[in-house]
PDB file of N, CA and C in Angstrom:
ATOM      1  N   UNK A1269      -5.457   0.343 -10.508  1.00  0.00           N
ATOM      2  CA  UNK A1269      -4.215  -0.398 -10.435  1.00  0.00           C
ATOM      3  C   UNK A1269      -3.367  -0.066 -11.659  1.00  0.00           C
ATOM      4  N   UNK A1270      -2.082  -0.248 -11.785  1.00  0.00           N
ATOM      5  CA  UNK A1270      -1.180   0.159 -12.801  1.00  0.00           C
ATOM      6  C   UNK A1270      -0.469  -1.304 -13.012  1.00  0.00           C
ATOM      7  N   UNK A1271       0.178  -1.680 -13.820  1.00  0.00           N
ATOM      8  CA  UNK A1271       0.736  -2.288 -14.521  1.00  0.00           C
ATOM      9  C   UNK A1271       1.581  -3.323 -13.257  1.00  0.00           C
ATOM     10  N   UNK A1272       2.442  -2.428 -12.303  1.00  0.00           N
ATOM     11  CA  UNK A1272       2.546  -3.402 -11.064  1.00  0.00           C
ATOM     12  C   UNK A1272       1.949  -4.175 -10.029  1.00  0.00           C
ATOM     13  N   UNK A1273       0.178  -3.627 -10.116  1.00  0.00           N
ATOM     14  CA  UNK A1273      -0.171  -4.040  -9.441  1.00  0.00           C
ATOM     15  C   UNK A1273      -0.698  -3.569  -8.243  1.00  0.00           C
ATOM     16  N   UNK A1274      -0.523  -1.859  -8.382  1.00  0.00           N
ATOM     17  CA  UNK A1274      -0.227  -0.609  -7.578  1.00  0.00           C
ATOM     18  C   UNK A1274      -1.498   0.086  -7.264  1.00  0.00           C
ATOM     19  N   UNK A1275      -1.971   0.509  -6.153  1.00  0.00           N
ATOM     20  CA  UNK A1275      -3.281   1.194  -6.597  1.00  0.00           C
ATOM     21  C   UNK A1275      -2.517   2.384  -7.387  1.00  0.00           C
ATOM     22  N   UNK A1276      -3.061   3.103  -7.655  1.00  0.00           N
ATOM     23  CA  UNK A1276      -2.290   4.860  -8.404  1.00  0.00           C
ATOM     24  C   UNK A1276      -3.024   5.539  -7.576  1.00  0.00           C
ATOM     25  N   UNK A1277      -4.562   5.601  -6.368  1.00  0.00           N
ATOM     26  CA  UNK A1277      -4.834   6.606  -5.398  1.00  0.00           C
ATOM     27  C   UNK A1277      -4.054   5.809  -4.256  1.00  0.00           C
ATOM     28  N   UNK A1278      -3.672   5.029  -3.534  1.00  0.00           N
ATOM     29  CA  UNK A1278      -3.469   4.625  -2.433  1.00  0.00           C
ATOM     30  C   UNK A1278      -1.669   4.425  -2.237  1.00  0.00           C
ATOM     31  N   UNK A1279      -1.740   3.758  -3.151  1.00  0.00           N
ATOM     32  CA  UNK A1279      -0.307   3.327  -3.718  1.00  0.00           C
ATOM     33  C   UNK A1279      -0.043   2.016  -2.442  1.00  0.00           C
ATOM     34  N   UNK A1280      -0.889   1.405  -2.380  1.00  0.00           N
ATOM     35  CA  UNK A1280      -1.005   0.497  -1.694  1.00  0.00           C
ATOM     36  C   UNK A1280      -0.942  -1.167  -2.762  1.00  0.00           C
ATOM     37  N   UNK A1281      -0.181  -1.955  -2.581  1.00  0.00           N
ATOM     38  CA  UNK A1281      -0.410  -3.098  -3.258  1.00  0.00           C
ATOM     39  C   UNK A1281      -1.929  -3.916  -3.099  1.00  0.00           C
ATOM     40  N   UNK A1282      -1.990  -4.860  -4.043  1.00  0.00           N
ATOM     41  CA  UNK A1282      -3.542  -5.896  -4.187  1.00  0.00           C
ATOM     42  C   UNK A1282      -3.428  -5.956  -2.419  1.00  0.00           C
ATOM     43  N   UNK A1283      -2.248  -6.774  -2.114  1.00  0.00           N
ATOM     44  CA  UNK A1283      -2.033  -7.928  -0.965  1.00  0.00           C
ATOM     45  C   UNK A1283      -2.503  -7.484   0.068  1.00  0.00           C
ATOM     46  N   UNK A1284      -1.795  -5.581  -0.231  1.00  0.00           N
ATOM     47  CA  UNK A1284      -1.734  -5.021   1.117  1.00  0.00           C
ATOM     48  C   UNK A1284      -3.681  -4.460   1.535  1.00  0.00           C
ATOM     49  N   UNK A1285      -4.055  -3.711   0.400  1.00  0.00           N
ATOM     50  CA  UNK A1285      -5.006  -3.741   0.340  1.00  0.00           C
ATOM     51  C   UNK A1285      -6.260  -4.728   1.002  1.00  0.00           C
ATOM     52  N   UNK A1286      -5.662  -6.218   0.555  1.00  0.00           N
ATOM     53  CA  UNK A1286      -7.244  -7.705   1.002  1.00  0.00           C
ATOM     54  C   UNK A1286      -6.972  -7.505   2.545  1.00  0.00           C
ATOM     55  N   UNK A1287      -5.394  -7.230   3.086  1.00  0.00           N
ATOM     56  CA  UNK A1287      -4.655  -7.907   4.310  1.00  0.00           C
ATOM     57  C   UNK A1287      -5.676  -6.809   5.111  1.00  0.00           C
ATOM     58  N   UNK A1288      -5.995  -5.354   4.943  1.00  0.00           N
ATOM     59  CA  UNK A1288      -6.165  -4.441   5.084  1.00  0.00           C
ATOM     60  C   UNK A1288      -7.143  -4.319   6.973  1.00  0.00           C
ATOM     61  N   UNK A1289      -8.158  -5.304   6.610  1.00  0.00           N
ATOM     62  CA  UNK A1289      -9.218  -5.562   7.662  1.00  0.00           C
ATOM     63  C   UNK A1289      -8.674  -6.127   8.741  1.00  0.00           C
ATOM     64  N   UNK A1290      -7.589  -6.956   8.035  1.00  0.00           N
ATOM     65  CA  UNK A1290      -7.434  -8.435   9.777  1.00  0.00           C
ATOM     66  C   UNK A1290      -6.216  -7.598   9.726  1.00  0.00           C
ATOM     67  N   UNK A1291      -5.329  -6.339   9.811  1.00  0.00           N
ATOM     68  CA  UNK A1291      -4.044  -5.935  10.312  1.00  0.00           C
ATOM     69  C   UNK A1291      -4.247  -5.441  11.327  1.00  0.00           C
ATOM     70  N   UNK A1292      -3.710  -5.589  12.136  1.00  0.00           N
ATOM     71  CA  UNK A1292      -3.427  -4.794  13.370  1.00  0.00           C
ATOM     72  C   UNK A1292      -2.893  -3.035  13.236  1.00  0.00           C
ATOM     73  N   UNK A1293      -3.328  -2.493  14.273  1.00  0.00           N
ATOM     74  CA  UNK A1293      -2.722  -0.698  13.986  1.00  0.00           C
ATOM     75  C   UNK A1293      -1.389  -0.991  13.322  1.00  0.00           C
ATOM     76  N   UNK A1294      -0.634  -1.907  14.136  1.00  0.00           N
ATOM     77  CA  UNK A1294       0.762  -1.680  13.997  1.00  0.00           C
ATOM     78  C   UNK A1294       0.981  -1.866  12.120  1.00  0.00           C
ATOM     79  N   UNK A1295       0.425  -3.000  12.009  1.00  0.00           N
ATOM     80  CA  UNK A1295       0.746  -3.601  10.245  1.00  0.00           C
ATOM     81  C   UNK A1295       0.121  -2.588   9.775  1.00  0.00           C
ATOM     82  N   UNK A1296      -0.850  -1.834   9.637  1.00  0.00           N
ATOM     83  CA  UNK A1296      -1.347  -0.864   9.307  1.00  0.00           C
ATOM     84  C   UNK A1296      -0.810   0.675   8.984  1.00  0.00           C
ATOM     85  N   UNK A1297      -0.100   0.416  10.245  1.00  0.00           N
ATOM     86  CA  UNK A1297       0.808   1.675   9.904  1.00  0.00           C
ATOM     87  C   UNK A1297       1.843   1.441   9.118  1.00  0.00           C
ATOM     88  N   UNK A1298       2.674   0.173   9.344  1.00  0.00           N
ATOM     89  CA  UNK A1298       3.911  -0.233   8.011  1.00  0.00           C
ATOM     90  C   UNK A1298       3.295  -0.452   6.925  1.00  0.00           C
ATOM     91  N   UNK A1299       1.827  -0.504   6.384  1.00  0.00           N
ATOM     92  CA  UNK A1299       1.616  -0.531   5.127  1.00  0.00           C
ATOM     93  C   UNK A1299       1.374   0.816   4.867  1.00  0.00           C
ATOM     94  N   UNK A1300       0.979   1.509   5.578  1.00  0.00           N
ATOM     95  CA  UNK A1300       0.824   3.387   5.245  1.00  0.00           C
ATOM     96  C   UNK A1300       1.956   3.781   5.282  1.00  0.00           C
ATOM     97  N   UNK A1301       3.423   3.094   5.473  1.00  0.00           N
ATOM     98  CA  UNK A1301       4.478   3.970   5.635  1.00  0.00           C
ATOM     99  C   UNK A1301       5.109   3.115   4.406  1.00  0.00           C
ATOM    100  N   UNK A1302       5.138   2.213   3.738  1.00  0.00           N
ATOM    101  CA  UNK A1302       5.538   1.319   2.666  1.00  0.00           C
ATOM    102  C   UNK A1302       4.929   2.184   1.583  1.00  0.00           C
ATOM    103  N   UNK A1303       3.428   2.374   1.387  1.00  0.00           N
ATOM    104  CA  UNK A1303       2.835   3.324   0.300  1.00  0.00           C
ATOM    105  C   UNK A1303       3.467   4.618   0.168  1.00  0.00           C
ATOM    106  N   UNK A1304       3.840   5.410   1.262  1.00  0.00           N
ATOM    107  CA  UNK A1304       4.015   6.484   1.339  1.00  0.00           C
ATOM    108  C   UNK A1304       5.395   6.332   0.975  1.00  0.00           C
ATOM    109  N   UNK A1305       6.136   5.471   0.769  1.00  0.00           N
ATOM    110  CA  UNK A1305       7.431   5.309   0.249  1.00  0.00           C
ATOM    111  C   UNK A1305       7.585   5.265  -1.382  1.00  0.00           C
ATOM    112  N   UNK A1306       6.362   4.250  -1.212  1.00  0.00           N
ATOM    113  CA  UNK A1306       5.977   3.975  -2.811  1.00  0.00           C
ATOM    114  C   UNK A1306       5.742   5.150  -3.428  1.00  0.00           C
ATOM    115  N   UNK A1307       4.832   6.211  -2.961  1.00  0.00           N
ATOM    116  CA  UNK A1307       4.134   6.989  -3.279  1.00  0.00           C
ATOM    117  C   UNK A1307       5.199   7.981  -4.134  1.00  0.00           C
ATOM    118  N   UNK A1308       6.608   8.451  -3.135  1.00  0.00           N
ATOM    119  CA  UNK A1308       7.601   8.966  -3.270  1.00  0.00           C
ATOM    120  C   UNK A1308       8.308   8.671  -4.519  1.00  0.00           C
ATOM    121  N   UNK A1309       8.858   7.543  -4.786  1.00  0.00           N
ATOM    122  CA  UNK A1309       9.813   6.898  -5.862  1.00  0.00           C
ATOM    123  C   UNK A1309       8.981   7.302  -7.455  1.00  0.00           C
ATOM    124  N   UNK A1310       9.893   8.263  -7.532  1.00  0.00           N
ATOM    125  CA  UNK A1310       9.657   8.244  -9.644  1.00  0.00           C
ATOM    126  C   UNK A1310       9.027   7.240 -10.049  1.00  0.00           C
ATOM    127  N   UNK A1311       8.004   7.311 -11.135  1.00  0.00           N
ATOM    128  CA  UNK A1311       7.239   6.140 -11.851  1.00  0.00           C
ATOM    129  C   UNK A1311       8.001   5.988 -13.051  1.00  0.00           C
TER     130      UNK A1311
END
């Protein structure tokens, strides 16, 4: 985790991360497409 709270391999948040098991494909995929946004943006 980094200072936000961030993984630095996943780039997935804490939240998104716990939520991870009970999401549905669909939430699943907006958290893989939220990281992958994250992932993008300058640190």
């Amino acid at each position: 985790m980094d200072g936000s709270k961030i993984c630095v391999g996943c780039h997935r948040t804490i939240d998104e991360i716990l939520q991870w098991h009970d999401a549905s494909p669909a939430e699943q995929q907006e958290i893989l497409l939220r990281a992958q946004a994250r992932k993008k943006q300058p640190s």
